Coordinates of C-alpha atoms and ligand atoms in Angstrom, one line a residue:
M21 CA -14.6 30.3 4.7
L22 CA -12.9 26.9 4.6
T23 CA -11.1 24.7 3.0
A24 CA -9.5 21.0 3.2
A25 CA -7.2 19.0 0.8
C26 CA -8.4 15.7 -1.1
K27 CA -6.2 13.3 -2.5
F28 CA -7.3 10.3 -5.0
R29 CA -5.8 7.5 -6.2
N30 CA -6.6 5.1 -8.9
K31 CA -7.2 1.6 -8.5
S32 CA -3.8 0.3 -9.0
G33 CA -2.9 2.7 -6.3
L34 CA 0.3 4.1 -8.5
A35 CA -1.3 7.2 -10.0
S36 CA -2.9 9.6 -8.0
T37 CA -3.9 13.3 -8.1
T38 CA -4.2 15.7 -5.5
R39 CA -6.9 18.4 -4.9
V40 CA -8.1 21.0 -2.4
M41 CA -12.1 21.2 -1.6
P42 CA -13.4 24.6 -1.2
F43 CA -15.6 24.7 2.0
F44 CA -18.3 27.2 2.1
L45 CA -20.1 29.2 4.1
S46 CA -23.2 30.3 3.9
T47 CA -25.5 33.2 5.6
S48 CA -28.4 31.5 7.1
A49 CA -30.0 28.2 7.8
T50 CA -32.8 26.3 6.9
V51 CA -33.2 22.6 6.5
T52 CA -36.3 21.2 4.8
P53 CA -37.7 17.8 5.5
L54 CA -38.3 17.0 2.1
C55 CA -40.7 13.9 0.8
P56 CA -40.1 10.7 2.3
P57 CA -37.7 8.4 0.5
P58 CA -38.6 5.0 -0.8
S59 CA -37.1 2.3 1.5
P60 CA -34.9 0.8 2.7
Y61 CA -34.3 4.7 3.7
P62 CA -37.0 6.0 6.6
S63 CA -37.9 9.4 6.4
P64 CA -37.5 12.3 6.6
H65 CA -34.4 13.5 4.6
F66 CA -33.0 17.0 4.8
R67 CA -31.4 19.6 2.2
L68 CA -29.1 22.2 3.0
P69 CA -29.9 25.0 0.9
Y70 CA -27.2 26.4 -0.9
L71 CA -26.8 29.6 -0.3
P72 CA -23.9 32.3 -1.6
R73 CA -20.8 32.2 -0.5
R74 CA -19.4 35.0 1.2
G75 CA -15.7 34.0 0.3
L76 CA -13.5 31.1 -0.5
A77 CA -10.2 30.8 0.2
F78 CA -7.9 27.6 -0.8
L79 CA -5.3 25.9 1.4
A80 CA -2.5 24.0 -0.4
A81 CA -2.2 21.0 1.8
A82 CA -1.3 18.6 -1.1
A83 CA 0.2 15.7 -0.3
S84 CA 3.0 13.8 -2.2
P85 CA 1.3 11.0 -4.4
R86 CA 3.7 8.7 -3.0
T87 CA 2.4 9.2 0.3
L88 CA -1.2 8.6 0.1
P89 CA -3.3 6.9 2.8
P90 CA -4.4 3.1 1.6
T91 CA -7.4 3.2 -0.7
P92 CA -10.4 1.0 0.8
R93 CA -9.2 -1.7 -1.7
Q94 CA -5.9 -1.8 -0.2
A95 CA -7.6 -1.5 3.5
M96 CA -9.5 -4.3 2.7
A97 CA -6.6 -6.3 1.1
S98 CA -4.9 -5.7 4.2
L99 CA -7.8 -7.3 6.1
A100 CA -7.5 -9.9 4.0
T101 CA -3.9 -10.6 4.8
S102 CA -4.6 -10.3 8.6
T103 CA -6.9 -13.3 8.0
A104 CA -4.4 -14.7 6.2
A105 CA -1.9 -14.5 9.1
A106 CA -4.3 -16.1 11.7
A107 CA -3.8 -19.4 9.3
A108 CA -0.2 -19.3 9.1
A109 CA 0.5 -21.8 11.3
E110 CA -1.2 -24.3 8.5
V111 CA 0.8 -23.0 5.9
T112 CA 3.0 -25.7 4.0
H113 CA 6.7 -25.5 4.2
L114 CA 8.9 -27.2 1.5
S115 CA 11.9 -29.0 1.8
Q116 CA 14.6 -28.0 -0.9
R117 CA 13.9 -31.1 -2.8
D118 CA 10.3 -30.5 -3.0
A119 CA 11.0 -27.0 -3.8
A120 CA 13.4 -27.8 -6.6
D121 CA 10.7 -30.5 -8.0
I122 CA 8.4 -28.1 -8.3
D123 CA 10.3 -25.7 -10.2
E124 CA 10.8 -28.7 -12.7
Q125 CA 7.3 -29.4 -12.9
L126 CA 6.4 -25.8 -13.5
M127 CA 8.9 -25.6 -16.4
G128 CA 8.4 -28.8 -17.5
P129 CA 4.9 -30.4 -18.3
L130 CA 2.9 -27.6 -16.7
G131 CA 4.0 -25.3 -19.4
F132 CA 6.0 -22.1 -17.7
S133 CA 9.3 -20.5 -18.7
V134 CA 11.6 -19.3 -16.5
D135 CA 11.3 -15.8 -17.5
Q136 CA 7.2 -16.0 -17.0
L137 CA 7.9 -17.1 -13.2
M138 CA 11.0 -15.0 -12.3
E139 CA 8.7 -12.0 -13.8
L140 CA 5.8 -12.7 -11.3
A141 CA 8.0 -13.6 -8.4
G142 CA 10.0 -10.3 -8.7
L143 CA 6.8 -8.5 -9.1
S144 CA 5.8 -9.8 -6.1
V145 CA 8.7 -9.3 -4.0
A146 CA 8.3 -5.7 -5.2
T147 CA 4.6 -5.2 -4.3
A148 CA 5.3 -6.9 -0.8
V149 CA 7.9 -4.2 -0.3
A150 CA 6.0 -1.5 -1.3
E151 CA 3.1 -2.6 1.1
V152 CA 5.3 -2.5 3.8
Y153 CA 7.8 0.2 3.2
K154 CA 6.3 3.2 2.4
L155 CA 8.1 5.2 -0.5
S156 CA 7.9 8.5 1.7
E157 CA 10.3 7.2 4.2
H158 CA 12.5 4.6 2.1
T159 CA 13.1 5.3 -1.2
R160 CA 16.5 4.1 -1.9
V161 CA 16.7 0.8 -2.2
L162 CA 19.8 -1.6 -2.4
I163 CA 19.1 -4.9 -4.3
I164 CA 22.1 -7.3 -3.9
C165 CA 21.6 -10.2 -6.5
G166 CA 23.2 -13.3 -6.9
P167 CA 24.2 -15.4 -9.7
G168 CA 21.2 -17.8 -10.1
N169 CA 17.1 -17.4 -10.3
N170 CA 17.2 -15.9 -6.9
G171 CA 19.2 -13.0 -8.3
G172 CA 16.8 -12.7 -11.2
D173 CA 14.3 -12.1 -8.9
G174 CA 16.0 -9.4 -7.7
L175 CA 16.7 -7.8 -11.0
V176 CA 13.0 -7.8 -11.7
A177 CA 12.2 -6.7 -8.3
A178 CA 14.5 -3.6 -9.0
R179 CA 12.8 -2.7 -12.4
H180 CA 9.0 -3.0 -10.8
L181 CA 10.3 -1.0 -7.7
Y182 CA 11.5 1.9 -10.3
H183 CA 8.1 2.0 -11.8
F184 CA 6.7 2.2 -8.5
G185 CA 8.5 5.2 -7.5
Y186 CA 11.5 4.1 -5.5
K187 CA 15.3 4.6 -6.4
P188 CA 16.8 1.4 -6.8
F189 CA 20.6 0.5 -6.9
V190 CA 21.6 -3.3 -7.9
C191 CA 25.0 -4.8 -7.0
Y192 CA 25.3 -7.8 -9.2
P193 CA 28.7 -9.3 -9.1
K194 CA 28.3 -12.4 -10.7
R195 CA 26.5 -11.8 -13.6
T196 CA 25.3 -14.6 -15.8
A197 CA 25.5 -14.6 -19.4
K198 CA 22.5 -16.0 -20.5
P199 CA 19.8 -14.1 -22.9
L200 CA 17.4 -13.8 -20.0
Y201 CA 19.9 -12.2 -17.5
S202 CA 21.5 -10.0 -20.0
G203 CA 17.8 -8.7 -21.1
L204 CA 17.2 -7.8 -17.3
V205 CA 20.4 -5.9 -16.9
T206 CA 19.9 -3.8 -20.3
Q207 CA 16.0 -3.2 -18.9
L208 CA 17.7 -1.7 -16.0
E209 CA 20.1 0.2 -17.6
S210 CA 17.4 1.6 -19.9
L211 CA 15.9 3.4 -16.7
A212 CA 19.2 4.2 -15.7
I213 CA 19.4 2.3 -12.5
P214 CA 23.2 2.3 -11.0
F215 CA 25.0 -0.9 -11.0
V216 CA 27.0 -0.5 -8.0
P217 CA 30.7 -2.8 -7.8
V218 CA 31.2 -4.6 -4.6
E219 CA 34.2 -2.5 -3.8
D220 CA 31.8 0.8 -4.2
L221 CA 29.6 -0.5 -1.4
P222 CA 30.3 1.1 1.9
Q223 CA 31.0 -1.0 4.6
D224 CA 27.8 0.6 6.7
L225 CA 24.8 0.5 4.4
S226 CA 23.1 2.2 6.8
G227 CA 24.2 5.6 5.9
Q228 CA 23.5 5.3 1.7
Y229 CA 20.1 3.1 1.7
D230 CA 16.7 2.9 3.1
I231 CA 16.1 -0.7 1.8
V232 CA 18.2 -3.3 1.2
I233 CA 16.7 -6.6 -0.6
D234 CA 18.8 -9.7 -0.3
A235 CA 18.3 -11.7 -3.7
M236 CA 21.9 -13.4 -3.3
F237 CA 20.8 -16.9 -2.9
G238 CA 17.4 -19.1 -3.1
F239 CA 16.7 -22.8 -2.4
S240 CA 19.6 -24.1 -4.5
F241 CA 22.2 -22.7 -2.2
H242 CA 24.4 -24.9 -0.5
G243 CA 27.8 -24.9 1.5
A244 CA 29.3 -22.1 2.4
P245 CA 29.1 -19.0 0.6
R246 CA 32.1 -18.2 -1.6
P247 CA 33.6 -14.7 -2.6
P248 CA 32.5 -11.9 -3.0
F249 CA 28.9 -13.1 -1.2
D250 CA 30.9 -14.1 1.8
D251 CA 31.7 -10.4 2.2
L252 CA 28.2 -9.2 1.4
I253 CA 26.1 -11.1 3.7
Q254 CA 28.9 -10.3 6.6
M255 CA 27.6 -6.9 5.4
L256 CA 24.3 -7.2 5.9
V257 CA 24.7 -9.4 9.5
S258 CA 26.4 -6.1 10.6
L259 CA 23.4 -4.1 9.6
S260 CA 21.1 -6.7 11.3
V261 CA 23.1 -6.1 14.9
I262 CA 22.2 -2.3 14.9
G263 CA 20.0 -2.8 17.5
D264 CA 17.7 0.4 16.6
S265 CA 15.8 -0.5 13.7
A266 CA 15.0 2.9 13.0
K267 CA 18.7 3.7 12.5
R268 CA 19.2 1.1 9.6
P269 CA 17.4 0.2 6.8
P270 CA 15.4 -3.3 6.7
I271 CA 16.8 -6.3 5.3
V272 CA 14.1 -8.0 2.8
S273 CA 15.2 -11.4 1.7
V274 CA 13.7 -13.0 -1.1
D275 CA 12.5 -16.8 -0.6
I276 CA 15.7 -17.5 1.6
P277 CA 17.9 -15.4 4.0
S278 CA 21.1 -15.7 2.0
G279 CA 23.7 -18.0 3.6
W280 CA 20.6 -19.8 5.8
H281 CA 20.6 -23.3 5.5
V282 CA 17.7 -24.1 3.0
E283 CA 15.9 -26.1 5.7
E284 CA 17.4 -25.6 8.9
G285 CA 18.0 -21.8 8.7
D286 CA 20.6 -19.8 10.5
V287 CA 22.3 -23.0 11.6
S288 CA 25.4 -20.9 13.1
G289 CA 23.2 -18.2 15.0
G290 CA 25.6 -15.9 13.0
G291 CA 24.0 -15.1 10.1
I292 CA 21.5 -12.6 8.4
K293 CA 18.4 -11.5 10.6
P294 CA 16.0 -10.3 7.8
D295 CA 13.3 -8.0 8.5
M296 CA 11.2 -9.2 5.9
L297 CA 11.2 -12.6 4.1
V298 CA 9.3 -12.9 0.8
S299 CA 8.5 -16.6 0.2
L300 CA 8.0 -17.7 -3.0
T301 CA 5.9 -20.3 -4.5
A302 CA 5.5 -21.8 -0.8
P303 CA 7.7 -20.9 2.0
K304 CA 10.7 -23.6 2.5
L305 CA 11.6 -25.1 5.7
C306 CA 14.0 -22.7 6.9
A307 CA 11.2 -20.1 7.1
K308 CA 9.8 -21.6 10.3
K309 CA 12.8 -19.9 11.7
F310 CA 12.2 -16.7 10.6
T311 CA 11.5 -14.1 13.6
G312 CA 11.4 -10.8 11.5
P313 CA 8.1 -8.8 11.8
H314 CA 7.1 -9.5 8.0
H315 CA 6.7 -12.6 6.3
F316 CA 5.0 -12.5 3.1
L317 CA 4.0 -15.2 0.2
G318 CA 4.5 -14.3 -3.3
G319 CA 4.3 -16.2 -6.7
R320 CA 1.0 -16.1 -7.6
F321 CA 1.2 -19.0 -10.0
V322 CA 0.9 -22.1 -8.6
P323 CA -2.0 -24.2 -10.4
P324 CA -3.9 -27.0 -8.9
P325 CA -2.0 -29.8 -9.9
I326 CA 1.0 -28.8 -8.1
S327 CA -1.0 -27.9 -4.9
S328 CA -2.5 -31.1 -4.6
K329 CA 0.6 -33.0 -5.5
Y330 CA 2.4 -31.7 -2.5
G331 CA -0.7 -31.1 -0.4
L332 CA 0.0 -27.4 -0.3
E333 CA -1.7 -25.4 2.1
L334 CA -1.3 -21.7 1.2
P335 CA -3.2 -18.7 1.8
P336 CA -5.5 -17.1 -0.6
Y337 CA -4.3 -14.2 -2.2
P338 CA -6.5 -11.3 -1.4
G339 CA -8.3 -9.3 -4.3
T340 CA -5.6 -8.9 -7.3
S341 CA -2.7 -8.6 -5.0
M342 CA 0.5 -10.4 -5.8
C343 CA 1.5 -11.1 -2.4
V344 CA -0.1 -11.9 1.0
R345 CA 1.2 -11.9 4.5
I346 CA 1.4 -15.2 6.1
G347 CA 3.4 -14.2 9.3
K348 CA 2.1 -12.7 12.7
V349 CA 0.5 -8.8 11.7
P350 CA 3.4 -6.7 13.8
S351 CA 1.5 -4.6 16.3
V352 CA 1.4 -1.0 15.5
D353 CA 2.9 1.6 17.3
I354 CA 0.0 4.6 16.8
S355 CA 1.9 7.2 17.7
S356 CA 4.0 6.7 15.1
L357 CA 1.3 6.4 12.2
R358 CA 1.3 9.8 10.1
E359 CA 1.1 11.5 6.8
N360 CA 4.2 13.3 5.3
Y361 CA 2.3 16.5 3.7
I362 CA 4.2 18.3 1.2
S363 CA 2.4 21.6 0.5
P364 CA 2.3 22.5 -3.4
E365 CA -0.1 25.3 -3.9
L366 CA -3.5 25.0 -5.4
L367 CA -4.5 28.3 -6.4
E368 CA -8.0 29.7 -6.5
T369 CA -8.0 30.1 -9.8
Q370 CA -7.4 26.3 -10.5
V371 CA -11.0 25.4 -9.1
M372 CA -14.4 25.9 -10.4
P373 CA -16.1 29.0 -9.1
N374 CA -18.9 26.8 -7.6
P375 CA -17.9 24.6 -4.7
F376 CA -20.9 22.4 -5.4
D377 CA -19.5 21.7 -8.9
Q378 CA -16.0 21.2 -7.9
F379 CA -17.5 19.1 -5.1
R380 CA -19.3 17.0 -7.8
T381 CA -16.1 16.4 -10.1
W382 CA -14.1 15.3 -7.1
F383 CA -16.6 13.1 -5.9
D384 CA -17.3 11.6 -9.2
E385 CA -13.7 11.1 -9.1
A386 CA -13.9 9.4 -5.8
V387 CA -16.6 6.8 -6.8
T388 CA -14.5 6.3 -10.1
A389 CA -10.9 5.2 -8.1
G390 CA -13.3 2.9 -6.2
L391 CA -13.4 4.0 -3.0
R392 CA -16.3 2.6 -0.8
E393 CA -19.0 4.6 0.5
P394 CA -17.5 8.3 -0.4
N395 CA -21.0 9.5 0.4
A396 CA -20.7 9.0 4.2
M397 CA -20.7 11.8 5.9
A398 CA -20.8 13.0 9.5
L399 CA -23.4 15.8 10.7
T400 CA -23.1 17.5 13.7
T401 CA -25.7 19.8 15.5
V402 CA -25.8 21.8 18.6
N403 CA -28.3 21.3 20.9
K404 CA -29.8 24.3 22.8
A405 CA -27.9 23.6 25.8
G406 CA -25.0 24.0 23.6
K407 CA -24.0 20.1 23.4
P408 CA -22.9 19.0 19.9
S409 CA -23.7 15.7 18.6
S410 CA -22.3 14.0 15.5
R411 CA -23.8 10.9 13.5
M412 CA -23.1 9.4 10.2
V413 CA -25.5 10.0 7.5
L414 CA -25.3 9.1 3.9
L415 CA -25.4 11.8 1.2
K416 CA -28.1 11.1 -1.6
G417 CA -28.1 13.9 -3.5
V418 CA -26.2 17.3 -4.4
D419 CA -27.0 20.2 -6.5
K420 CA -26.7 23.9 -6.7
Q421 CA -29.7 23.9 -4.0
G422 CA -27.6 21.8 -1.4
F423 CA -26.8 18.4 -0.2
V424 CA -29.5 15.7 0.7
W425 CA -29.0 13.1 2.9
Y426 CA -31.1 10.8 4.9
V427 CA -31.4 10.2 8.7
K428 CA -33.9 7.6 10.0
N429 CA -37.2 9.3 11.5
H430 CA -36.6 8.8 15.0
H431 CA -33.0 10.2 14.6
F432 CA -34.6 13.2 13.1
K433 CA -35.7 14.8 16.7
Q434 CA -32.4 14.5 18.2
L435 CA -30.8 16.3 15.2
S436 CA -31.2 19.5 16.9
I437 CA -31.2 21.7 13.5
H438 CA -33.9 23.8 14.8
S439 CA -31.6 25.2 17.8
N440 CA -30.2 28.6 17.8
E441 CA -26.7 27.1 16.7
P442 CA -26.2 26.6 13.1
P443 CA -25.8 23.2 11.7
K444 CA -22.6 22.0 10.9
N445 CA -22.1 19.3 8.0
L446 CA -18.9 17.4 8.6
F447 CA -18.3 15.6 5.5
L448 CA -15.6 13.4 6.5
M449 CA -14.1 10.9 3.7
P450 CA -10.8 9.6 5.4
S451 CA -10.3 7.2 2.8
L452 CA -9.7 9.9 0.4
G453 CA -7.9 11.9 2.3
L454 CA -10.5 14.2 2.2
V455 CA -12.4 16.5 4.7
Q456 CA -15.2 18.8 4.1
V457 CA -16.9 21.0 6.7
H458 CA -19.9 22.8 5.5
K459 CA -21.4 25.2 7.9
L460 CA -24.8 26.9 7.5
R461 CA -26.0 30.1 9.0
Ligands
NAX527 N1 8.9 -21.9 -8.4 C1 10.1 -21.6 -8.2 O1 10.9 -22.6 -7.6 C2 10.6 -20.3 -8.6 C3 11.7 -20.0 -8.2 N2 12.6 -18.9 -8.6 C4 13.7 -18.3 -7.6 O2 14.6 -19.2 -7.9 C5 15.5 -19.6 -7.0 C6 16.1 -20.5 -7.1 O3 17.0 -20.5 -8.1 P1 18.4 -21.3 -8.5 O4 18.2 -22.6 -8.6 O5 18.7 -20.5 -9.9 O6 19.3 -21.2 -7.4 P2 19.9 -19.9 -6.2 O7 19.6 -18.8 -7.0 O8 19.2 -20.2 -5.1 O9 21.2 -20.0 -6.4 C7 22.0 -20.8 -7.7 C8 23.1 -20.3 -7.8 O10 24.2 -19.9 -6.4 C9 25.2 -20.6 -6.8 N3 25.8 -21.2 -5.5 C10 25.2 -21.9 -4.3 N4 26.0 -22.3 -3.5 C11 26.8 -21.5 -3.3 C12 27.7 -20.8 -2.3 N5 27.9 -21.6 -1.2 N6 28.2 -20.1 -2.8 C13 28.5 -19.3 -3.7 N7 27.7 -19.5 -5.1 C14 26.9 -20.6 -4.6 C15 25.3 -21.5 -8.0 O11 26.4 -21.9 -8.1 C16 24.2 -20.8 -8.7 O12 24.8 -20.3 -9.3 C17 14.6 -19.7 -6.0 O13 14.7 -19.5 -4.3 C18 13.5 -18.4 -6.1 O14 14.1 -17.4 -5.6 C19 11.6 -17.9 -9.0 O15 12.5 -17.1 -9.8 C20 10.3 -18.0 -9.7 C21 10.0 -19.4 -9.4
K528 K1 17.6 -14.5 -0.9

């Protein structure tokens, strides 16, 4: 009598369902070699018969949809971002002038509108944030927006983060009276996203927010920051000096760490030290001085005429991603890797009476969700001396009579299936968050 939880996420990674997989325990064991399957799967293959279950129980070990493990697609994307990181040294860095020129070209002869570019830029920021800062641990996001397009990127990112499940708060002290900006504000208001006046912000932001997004100034910044941005920048500087990163919200800077010289970086050394920088279109020269753990590129809209004119060397975006990591991949603290589970109940009445039917339904969902090789499973047997051994096999069929999988001929002898100890079929689908164990007696 065994159960397991499984979680599915759709291709976008934004919607999910959580299920519980019943395990079943049969009463006898027979393993019948079947007819040799056609190449490329050498014979024999085996069928574990389905025998009536003695009992069935369900564990409610469902996870929050917002804390799901990455899908294989995302895992592949991460792999691609790692590969891209290796090429980070070759990424082009733009001068302030080239950045402004590219802006003009895009919105002139190349036919883009500022709204389009801002939407894509803000979406890149939101997706990069979501890739690094998981919702389960970073829910409340303060976005501080400046008066120009950098601030507009922040407003767009706030909307996308809301739709991703985060709880954004926006500080937008110098509003621009253009339809584009007032439209963005109206959109946020319609989502009931709070606008926080500067004077209502606590001096120490660490208690109220889990992430702070700096969307104050981008590549058009020059001189010394004027009020109220001077104080806002100082607030972020004070956050940066809290040594223990676990005790403060990470700072994410959009395109340029606000207050930094666009080409020379943090000239005084007393500026913001963001944990994450999302460069847009291409990194600006100041990004060479960025030392935080997460450097991403966003703004997936650069057409070939711009790339060739400015000799841009930029990493490819993986798959359909709106962002790509360009910095060094930070080393992971393995002990900190964990999934936070909440435990809503799943009742026996909610699942199919026949575990094979339930398995088939969830398996089909897994395939539809685009999971890679969901039919991979580990088969564990114990030899006569009591020594267990496991190997990965591929499920090749399932029906009311049992599971069918293939192993290579010479591996058959090693299966020890005819030993006294009953075989255990461990169906492990870590990418699904699903584990199934089938034990036969
Ligand atoms: N291809 C591109 O170039 C794209 C650029 N985008 C964004 O647009 C940004 C550039 O936008 P903008 O040119 O509007 O400029 P910024 O957003 O960098 O800032 C300009 C505003 O800041 C004010 N300002 C400048 N220096 C100041 C100071 N010292 N104290 C107080 N206020 C100051 C200016 O008066 C102006 O209102 C980029 O960094 C990026 O974030 C994206 O929206 C889309 C694509
Ligand atoms: K910024």
